Protein backbone atom coordinates (compact mmCIF):
# COMPACT_ATOMS: atom_id res chain seq x y z
CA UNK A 1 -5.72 -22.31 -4.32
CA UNK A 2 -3.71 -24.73 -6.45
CA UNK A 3 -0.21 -23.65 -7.97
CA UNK A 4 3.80 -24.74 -8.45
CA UNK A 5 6.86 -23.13 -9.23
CA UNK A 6 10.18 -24.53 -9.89
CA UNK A 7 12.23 -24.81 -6.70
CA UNK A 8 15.35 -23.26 -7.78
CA UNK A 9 13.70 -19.75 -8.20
CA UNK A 10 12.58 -19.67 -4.60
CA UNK A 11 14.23 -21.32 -2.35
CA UNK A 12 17.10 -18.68 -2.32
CA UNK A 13 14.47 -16.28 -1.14
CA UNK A 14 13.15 -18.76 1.55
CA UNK A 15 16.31 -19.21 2.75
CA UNK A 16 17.01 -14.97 3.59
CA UNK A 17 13.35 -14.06 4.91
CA UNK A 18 14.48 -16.90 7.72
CA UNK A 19 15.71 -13.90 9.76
CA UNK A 20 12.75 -11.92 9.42
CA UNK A 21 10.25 -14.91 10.60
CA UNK A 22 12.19 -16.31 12.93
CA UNK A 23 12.53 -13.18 15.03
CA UNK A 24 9.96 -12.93 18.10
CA UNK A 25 6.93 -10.33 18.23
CA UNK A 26 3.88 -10.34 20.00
CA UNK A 27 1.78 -11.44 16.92
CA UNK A 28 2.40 -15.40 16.53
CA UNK A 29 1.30 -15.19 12.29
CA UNK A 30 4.68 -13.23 11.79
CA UNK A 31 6.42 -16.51 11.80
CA UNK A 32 4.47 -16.68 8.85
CA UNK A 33 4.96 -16.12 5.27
CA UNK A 34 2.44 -14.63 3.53
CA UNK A 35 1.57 -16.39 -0.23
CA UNK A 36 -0.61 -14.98 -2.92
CA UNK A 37 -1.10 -16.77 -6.38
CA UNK A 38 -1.99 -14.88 -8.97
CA UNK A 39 -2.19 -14.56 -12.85
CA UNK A 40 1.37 -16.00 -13.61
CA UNK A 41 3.18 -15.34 -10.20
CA UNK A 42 3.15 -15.78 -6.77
CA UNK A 43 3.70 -13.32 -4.04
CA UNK A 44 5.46 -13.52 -0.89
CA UNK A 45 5.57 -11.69 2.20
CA UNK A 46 7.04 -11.25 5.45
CA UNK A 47 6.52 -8.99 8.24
CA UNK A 48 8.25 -8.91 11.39
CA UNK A 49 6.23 -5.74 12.15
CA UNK A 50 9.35 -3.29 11.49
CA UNK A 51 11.09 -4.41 8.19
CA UNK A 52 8.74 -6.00 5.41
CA UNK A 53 9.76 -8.02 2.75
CA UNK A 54 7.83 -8.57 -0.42
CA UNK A 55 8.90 -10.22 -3.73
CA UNK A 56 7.09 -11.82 -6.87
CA UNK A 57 8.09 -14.68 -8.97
CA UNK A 58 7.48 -16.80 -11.91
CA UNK A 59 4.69 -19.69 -11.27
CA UNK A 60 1.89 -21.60 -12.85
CA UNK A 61 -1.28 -20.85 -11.14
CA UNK A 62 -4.22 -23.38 -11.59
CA UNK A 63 -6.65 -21.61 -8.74
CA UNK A 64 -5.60 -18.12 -7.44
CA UNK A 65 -5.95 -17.31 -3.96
CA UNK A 66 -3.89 -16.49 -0.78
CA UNK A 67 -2.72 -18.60 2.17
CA UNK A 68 -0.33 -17.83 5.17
CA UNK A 69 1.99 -20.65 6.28
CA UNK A 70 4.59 -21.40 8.44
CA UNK A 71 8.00 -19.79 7.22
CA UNK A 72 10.04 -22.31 8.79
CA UNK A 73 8.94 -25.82 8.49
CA UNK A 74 8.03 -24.25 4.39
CA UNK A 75 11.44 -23.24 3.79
CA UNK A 76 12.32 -26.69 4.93
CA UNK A 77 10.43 -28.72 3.36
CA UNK A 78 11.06 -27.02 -0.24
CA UNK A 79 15.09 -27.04 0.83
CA UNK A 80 14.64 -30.95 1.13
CA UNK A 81 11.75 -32.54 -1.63
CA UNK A 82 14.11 -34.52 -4.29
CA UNK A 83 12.16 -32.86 -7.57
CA UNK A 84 12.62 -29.10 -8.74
CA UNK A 85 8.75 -28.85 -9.50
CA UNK A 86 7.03 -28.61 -6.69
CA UNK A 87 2.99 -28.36 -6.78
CA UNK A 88 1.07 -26.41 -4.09
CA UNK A 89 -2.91 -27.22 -2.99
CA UNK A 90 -4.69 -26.06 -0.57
CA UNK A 91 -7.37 -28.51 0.58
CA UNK A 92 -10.57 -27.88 3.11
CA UNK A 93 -10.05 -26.83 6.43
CA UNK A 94 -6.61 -24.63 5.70
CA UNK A 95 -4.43 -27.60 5.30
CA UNK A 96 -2.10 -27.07 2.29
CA UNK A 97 -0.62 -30.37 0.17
CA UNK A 98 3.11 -29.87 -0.87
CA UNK A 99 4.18 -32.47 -3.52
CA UNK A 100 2.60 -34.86 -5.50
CA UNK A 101 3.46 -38.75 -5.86
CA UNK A 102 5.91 -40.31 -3.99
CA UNK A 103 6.77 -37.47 -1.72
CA UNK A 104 3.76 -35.62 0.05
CA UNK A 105 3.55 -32.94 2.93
CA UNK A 106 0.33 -31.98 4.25
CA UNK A 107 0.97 -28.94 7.05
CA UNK A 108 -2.22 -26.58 8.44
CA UNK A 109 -2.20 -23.27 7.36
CA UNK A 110 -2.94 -19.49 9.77
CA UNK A 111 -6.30 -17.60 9.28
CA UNK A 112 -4.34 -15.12 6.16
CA UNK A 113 -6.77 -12.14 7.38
CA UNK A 114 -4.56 -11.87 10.63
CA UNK A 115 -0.91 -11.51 8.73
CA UNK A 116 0.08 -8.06 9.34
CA UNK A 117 -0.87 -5.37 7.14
CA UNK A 118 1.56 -4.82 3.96
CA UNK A 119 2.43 -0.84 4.02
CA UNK A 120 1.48 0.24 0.76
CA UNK A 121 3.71 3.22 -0.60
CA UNK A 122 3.20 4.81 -4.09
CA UNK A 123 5.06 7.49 -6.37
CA UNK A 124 8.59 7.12 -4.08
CA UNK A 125 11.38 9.30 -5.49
CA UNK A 126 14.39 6.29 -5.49
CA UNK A 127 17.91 7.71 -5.47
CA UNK A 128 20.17 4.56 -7.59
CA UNK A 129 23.39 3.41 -5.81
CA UNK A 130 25.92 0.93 -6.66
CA UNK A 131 25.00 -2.35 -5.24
CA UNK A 132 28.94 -2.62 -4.08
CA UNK A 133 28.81 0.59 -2.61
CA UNK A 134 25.20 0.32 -0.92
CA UNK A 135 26.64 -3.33 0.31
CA UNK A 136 29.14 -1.85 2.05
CA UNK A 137 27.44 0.91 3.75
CA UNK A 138 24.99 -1.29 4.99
CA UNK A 139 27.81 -3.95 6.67
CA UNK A 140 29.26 -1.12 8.03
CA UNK A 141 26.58 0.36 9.85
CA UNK A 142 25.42 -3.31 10.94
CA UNK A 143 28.46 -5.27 12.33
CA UNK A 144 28.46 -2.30 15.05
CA UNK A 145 25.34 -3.98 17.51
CA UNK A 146 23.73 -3.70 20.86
CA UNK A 147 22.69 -5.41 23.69
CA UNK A 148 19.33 -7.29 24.29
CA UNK A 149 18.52 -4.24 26.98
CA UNK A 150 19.33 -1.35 25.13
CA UNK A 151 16.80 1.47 25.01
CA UNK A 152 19.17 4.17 23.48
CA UNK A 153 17.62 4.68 20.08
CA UNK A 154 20.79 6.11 18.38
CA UNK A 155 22.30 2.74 19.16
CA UNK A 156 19.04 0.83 18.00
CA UNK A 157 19.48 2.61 15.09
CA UNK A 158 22.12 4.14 12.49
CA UNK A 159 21.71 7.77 10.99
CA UNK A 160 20.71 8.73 7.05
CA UNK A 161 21.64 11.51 6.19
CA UNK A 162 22.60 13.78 2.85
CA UNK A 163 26.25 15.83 2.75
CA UNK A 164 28.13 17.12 0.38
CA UNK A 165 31.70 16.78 -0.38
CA UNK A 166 34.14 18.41 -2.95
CA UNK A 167 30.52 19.93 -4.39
CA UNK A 168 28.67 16.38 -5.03
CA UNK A 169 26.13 15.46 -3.13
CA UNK A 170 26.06 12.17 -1.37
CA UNK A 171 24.20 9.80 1.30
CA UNK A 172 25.64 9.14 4.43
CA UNK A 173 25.19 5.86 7.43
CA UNK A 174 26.33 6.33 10.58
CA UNK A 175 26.86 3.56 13.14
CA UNK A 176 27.75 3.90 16.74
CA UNK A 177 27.25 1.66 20.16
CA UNK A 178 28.63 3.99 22.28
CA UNK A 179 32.11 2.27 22.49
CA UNK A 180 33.06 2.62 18.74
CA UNK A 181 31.40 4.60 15.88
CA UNK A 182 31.27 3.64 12.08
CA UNK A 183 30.56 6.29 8.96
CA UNK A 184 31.00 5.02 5.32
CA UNK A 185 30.12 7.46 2.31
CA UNK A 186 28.47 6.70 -1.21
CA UNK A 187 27.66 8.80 -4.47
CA UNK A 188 24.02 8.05 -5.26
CA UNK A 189 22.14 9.44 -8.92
CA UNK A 190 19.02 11.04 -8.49
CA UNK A 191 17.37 13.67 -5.87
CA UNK A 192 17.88 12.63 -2.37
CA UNK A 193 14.39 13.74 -0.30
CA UNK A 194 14.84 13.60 3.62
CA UNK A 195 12.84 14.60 6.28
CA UNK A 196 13.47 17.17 9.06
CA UNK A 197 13.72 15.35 11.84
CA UNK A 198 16.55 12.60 11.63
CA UNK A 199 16.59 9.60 9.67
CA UNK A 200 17.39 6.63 11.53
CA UNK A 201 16.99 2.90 10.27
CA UNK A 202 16.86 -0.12 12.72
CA UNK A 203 19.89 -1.91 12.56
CA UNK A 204 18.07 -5.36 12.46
CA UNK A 205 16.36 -3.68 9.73
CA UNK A 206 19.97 -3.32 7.86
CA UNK A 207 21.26 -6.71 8.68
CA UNK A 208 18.35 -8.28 6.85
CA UNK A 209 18.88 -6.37 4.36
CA UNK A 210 22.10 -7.08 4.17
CA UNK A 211 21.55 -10.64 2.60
CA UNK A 212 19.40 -9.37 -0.56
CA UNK A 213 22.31 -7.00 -1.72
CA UNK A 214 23.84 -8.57 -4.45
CA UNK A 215 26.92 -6.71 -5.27
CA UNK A 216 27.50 -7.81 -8.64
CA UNK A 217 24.38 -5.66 -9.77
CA UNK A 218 25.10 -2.18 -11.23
CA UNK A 219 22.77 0.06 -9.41
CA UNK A 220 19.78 -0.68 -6.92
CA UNK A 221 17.00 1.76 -6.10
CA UNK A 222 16.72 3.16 -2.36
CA UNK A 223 14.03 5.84 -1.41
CA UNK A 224 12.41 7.08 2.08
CA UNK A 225 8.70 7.93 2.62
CA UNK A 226 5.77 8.29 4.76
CA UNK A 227 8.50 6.92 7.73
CA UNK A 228 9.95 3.97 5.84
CA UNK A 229 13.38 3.27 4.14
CA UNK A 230 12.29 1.27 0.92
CA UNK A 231 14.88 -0.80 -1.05
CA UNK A 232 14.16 -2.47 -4.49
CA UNK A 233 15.79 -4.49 -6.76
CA UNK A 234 13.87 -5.74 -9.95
CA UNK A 235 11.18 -7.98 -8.07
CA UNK A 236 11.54 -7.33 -4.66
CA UNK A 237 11.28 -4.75 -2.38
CA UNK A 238 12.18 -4.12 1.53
CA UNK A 239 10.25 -1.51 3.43
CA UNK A 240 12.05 -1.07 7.23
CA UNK A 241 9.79 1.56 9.21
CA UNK A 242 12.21 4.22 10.56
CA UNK A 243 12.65 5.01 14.30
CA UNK A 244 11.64 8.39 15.59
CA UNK A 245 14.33 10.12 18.14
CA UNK A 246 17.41 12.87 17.64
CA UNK A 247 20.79 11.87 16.46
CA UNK A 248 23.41 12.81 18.43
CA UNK A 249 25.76 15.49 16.93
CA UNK A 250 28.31 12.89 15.94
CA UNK A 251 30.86 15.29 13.54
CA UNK A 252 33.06 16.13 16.81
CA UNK A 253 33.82 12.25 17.19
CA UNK A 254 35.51 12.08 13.82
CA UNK A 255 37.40 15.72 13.59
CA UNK A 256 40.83 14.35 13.54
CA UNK A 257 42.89 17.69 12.74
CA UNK A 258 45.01 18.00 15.82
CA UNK A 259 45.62 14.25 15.75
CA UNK A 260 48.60 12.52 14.83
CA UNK A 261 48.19 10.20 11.78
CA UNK A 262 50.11 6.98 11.56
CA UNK A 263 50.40 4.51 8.43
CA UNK A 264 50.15 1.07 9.44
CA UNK A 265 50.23 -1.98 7.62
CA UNK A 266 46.42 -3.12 7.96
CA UNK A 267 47.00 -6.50 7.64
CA UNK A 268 50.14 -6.76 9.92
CA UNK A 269 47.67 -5.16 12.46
CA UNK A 270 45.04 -6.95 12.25
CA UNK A 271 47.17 -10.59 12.97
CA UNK A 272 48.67 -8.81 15.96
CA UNK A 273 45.29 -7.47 17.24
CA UNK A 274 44.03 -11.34 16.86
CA UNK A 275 46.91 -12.86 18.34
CA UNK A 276 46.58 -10.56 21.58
CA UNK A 277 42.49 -10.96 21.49
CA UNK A 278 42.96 -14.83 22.63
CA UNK A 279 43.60 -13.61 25.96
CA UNK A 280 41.07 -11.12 26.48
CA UNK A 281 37.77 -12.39 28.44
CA UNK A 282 34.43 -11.21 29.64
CA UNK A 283 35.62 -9.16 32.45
CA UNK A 284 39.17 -8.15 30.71
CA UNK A 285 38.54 -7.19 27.53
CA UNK A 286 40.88 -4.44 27.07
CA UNK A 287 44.53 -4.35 25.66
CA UNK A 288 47.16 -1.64 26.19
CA UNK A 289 48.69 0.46 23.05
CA UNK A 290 51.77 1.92 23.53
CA UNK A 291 52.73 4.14 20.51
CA UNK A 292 56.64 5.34 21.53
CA UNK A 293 59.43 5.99 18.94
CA UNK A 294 59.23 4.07 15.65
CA UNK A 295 57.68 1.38 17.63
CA UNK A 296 54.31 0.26 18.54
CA UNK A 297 53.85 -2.39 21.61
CA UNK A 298 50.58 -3.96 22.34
CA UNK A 299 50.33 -5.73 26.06
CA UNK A 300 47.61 -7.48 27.64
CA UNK A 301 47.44 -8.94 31.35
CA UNK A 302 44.80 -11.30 32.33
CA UNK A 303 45.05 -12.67 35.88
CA UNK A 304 42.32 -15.37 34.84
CA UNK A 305 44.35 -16.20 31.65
CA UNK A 306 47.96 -14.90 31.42
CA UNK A 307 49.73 -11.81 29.47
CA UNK A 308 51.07 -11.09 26.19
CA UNK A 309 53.37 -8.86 24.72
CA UNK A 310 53.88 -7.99 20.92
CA UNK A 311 56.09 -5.48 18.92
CA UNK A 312 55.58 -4.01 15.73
CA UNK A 313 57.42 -1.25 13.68
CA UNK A 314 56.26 2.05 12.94
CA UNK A 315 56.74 5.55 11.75
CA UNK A 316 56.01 7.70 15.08
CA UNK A 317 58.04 10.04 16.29
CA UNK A 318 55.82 11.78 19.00
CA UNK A 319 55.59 11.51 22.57
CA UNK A 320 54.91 8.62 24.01
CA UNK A 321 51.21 7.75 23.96
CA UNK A 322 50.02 4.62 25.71
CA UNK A 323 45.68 3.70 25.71
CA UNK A 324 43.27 1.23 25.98
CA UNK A 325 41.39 -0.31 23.34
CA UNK A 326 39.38 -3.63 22.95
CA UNK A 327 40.94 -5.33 21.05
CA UNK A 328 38.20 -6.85 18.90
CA UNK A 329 36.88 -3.98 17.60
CA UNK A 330 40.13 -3.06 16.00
CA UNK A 331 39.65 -6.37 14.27
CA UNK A 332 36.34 -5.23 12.72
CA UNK A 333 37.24 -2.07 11.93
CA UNK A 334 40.48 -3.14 10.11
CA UNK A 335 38.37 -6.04 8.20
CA UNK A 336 36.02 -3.11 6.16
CA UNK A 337 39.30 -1.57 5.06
CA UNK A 338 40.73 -3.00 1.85
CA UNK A 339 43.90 -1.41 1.39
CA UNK A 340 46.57 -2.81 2.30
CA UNK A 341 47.56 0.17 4.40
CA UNK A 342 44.95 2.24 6.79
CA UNK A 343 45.92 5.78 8.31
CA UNK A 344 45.32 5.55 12.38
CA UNK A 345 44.77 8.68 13.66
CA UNK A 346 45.38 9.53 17.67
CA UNK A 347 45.83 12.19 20.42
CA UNK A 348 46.07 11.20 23.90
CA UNK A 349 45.64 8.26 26.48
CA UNK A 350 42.10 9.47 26.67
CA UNK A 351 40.97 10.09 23.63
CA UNK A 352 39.35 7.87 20.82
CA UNK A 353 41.17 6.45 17.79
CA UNK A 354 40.61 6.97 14.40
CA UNK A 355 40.79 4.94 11.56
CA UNK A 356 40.99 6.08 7.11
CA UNK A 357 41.78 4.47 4.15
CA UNK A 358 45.00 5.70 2.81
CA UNK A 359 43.79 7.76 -0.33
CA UNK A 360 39.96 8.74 0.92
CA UNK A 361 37.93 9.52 4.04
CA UNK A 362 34.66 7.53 2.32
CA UNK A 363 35.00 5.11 5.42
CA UNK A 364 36.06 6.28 8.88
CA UNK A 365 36.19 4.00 12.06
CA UNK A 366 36.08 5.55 15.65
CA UNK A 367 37.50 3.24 18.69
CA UNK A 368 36.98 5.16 22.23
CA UNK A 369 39.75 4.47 24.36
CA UNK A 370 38.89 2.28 27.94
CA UNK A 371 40.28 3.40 31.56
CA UNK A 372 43.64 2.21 32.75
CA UNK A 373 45.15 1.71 35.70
């Protein structure tokens, strides 16, 4: 197997499968990235077992053939040889050459015939979204995580699914960690196909995916069969194998009729929420809202750190309301909006808060309110 390729072209690439390699299964060879050289291109693939990455590019291939080598310590080596052409060889005994001349790598190669199995999935029925619109949805669904413990597959996971709204159909992510809940909208062309049972994609799934979304591009392709979410764009494709459970009925979480809606200046918010976050801690992690006439007053007291107090004005004229929120994911929530003012929705000390744009309901953020004392 001899072959090169110009550096530029795929080191980009190198760089974002990093994620995917570097994450720990119980086959050793996913740490791997799988090469094949043929005609005038190469291929490369990684597999992490649940999300599988493949894309082709431009090379010159002397020898065809197919090696698997470490995704790491290749990505580095490419990221630091001084030329842009960089030649390939793979010698006797699964050692592979990088370089020629004055700079020269020789690293062992795996046994290629135990990289995971690429899925292979024909005659998918895509559905084309805006790139901007499919970035979003996916940042949204991902920023809201778990713990290293959790079993809960509805928090392992977010939710696909197809609604309609004003008569036009469209797709659907939905987020949640038990604490806070995320749902972002998008118009997609094409015929949406969806299984019975629910659709849920891995959320380390999304956050990879995350990083090959280039919203500049018009429209990318998005389809889901025989259990897998598939993503293409030109060259590449991502196939993240879907996680069997039931959603939970999550439409009662975001019903905000009988709340009271408040415009707020998002990004006077936001400062506030980050100036009260420095004294939140492990084991106090909640600040106080106090929505009372015209006025909003946020409070915090920390017997490890200290206490704060902050003011801001506001058009309320209710009764007095006063719940706990964490403070941080107020911050993360306000940081998807871009308007400069968001619509806060609440009810009660008890119950959650909810969070619009000002003109559309495409994006909706759900904060459960914590205990007080």
């Amino acid at each position: 197997m001899k072959f090169s390729f110009d550096k530029k072209e795929i080191l980009d690439v190198l760089s974002k499968i990093q994620g995917l390699t570097g994450r720990k299964t119980n086959l050793t060879i996913t740490s791997d990235i799988l090469i094949k050289a043929m005609g005038s291109q190469i291929t490369i693939t990684a597999n992490d077992l649940e999300t599988v990455f493949l894309g082709t590019y431009n090379a010159q291939v002397e020898t065809e053939g197919i090696l698997s080598i470490n995704s790491k310590k290749f990505f580095e080596i490419i990221r630091e040889y001084p030329e842009n052409k960089i030649f390939i060889n793979e010698i006797e005994n699964r050692w592979v050459e990088i370089g020629e001349g004055d700079s020269i790598y020789h690293i062992v190669s795996s046994d290629y015939e135990n990289f995971p199995e690429t899925p292979v999935i024909e005659n998918i029925d895509f559905i084309q979204i805006n790139s901007k619109d499919l970035k979003e949805m996916v940042d949204v669904a991902s920023i809201v995580n778990y713990s290293g413990e959790e079993k809960r597959i509805y928090v392992l996971g977010s939710l696909i699914e197809k609604i309609v709204i004003d008569d036009k159909e469209t797709i659907r992510i939905v987020s949640t960690d038990s604490r806070r809940l995320h749902c972002c909208d998008a118009q997609f062309k094409g015929e949406l196909s969806l299984p019975d049972e629910s659709v849920i994609i891995p959320k380390k799934g999304l956050s990879e995916l995350s990083k090959f979304i280039d919203s500049s591009k018009d429209g990318i392709n998005v389809g889901i069969k025989d259990n897998y979410f598939i993503f293409q764009n030109k060259n590449e494709f991502i196939m993240i194998k879907l996680l069997e459970g039931e959603y939970p009925d999550y439409k009662p979480i975001i019903n905000n009729e009988e709340m009271i809606p408040i415009e707020i200046d998002r990004t006077m918010f936001f400062t506030l929420m980050k100036r009260v976050s420095i004294l939140t801690s492990d084991d106090y992690k909640s600040v106080i809202l106090n929505f009372r006439e015209n006025e909003l007053v946020v409070t915090i007291t920390n017997p490890e750190i200290g206490e704060s107090k902050e003011r801001m004005m506001i058009s309320y004229a209710g009764e007095e309301i006063k719940s706990g929120f964490n403070p941080r994911y107020f911050m993360d929530a306000l940081n998807l909006f871009k308007d400069p003012v968001v619509v806060i929705n609440i009810k009660d000390s008890k119950s959650p808060c909810i969070i619009k744009g000002f003109d559309d309901d495409k994006l909706i953020c759900v904060i459960m309110a914590m205990h007080i004392s």
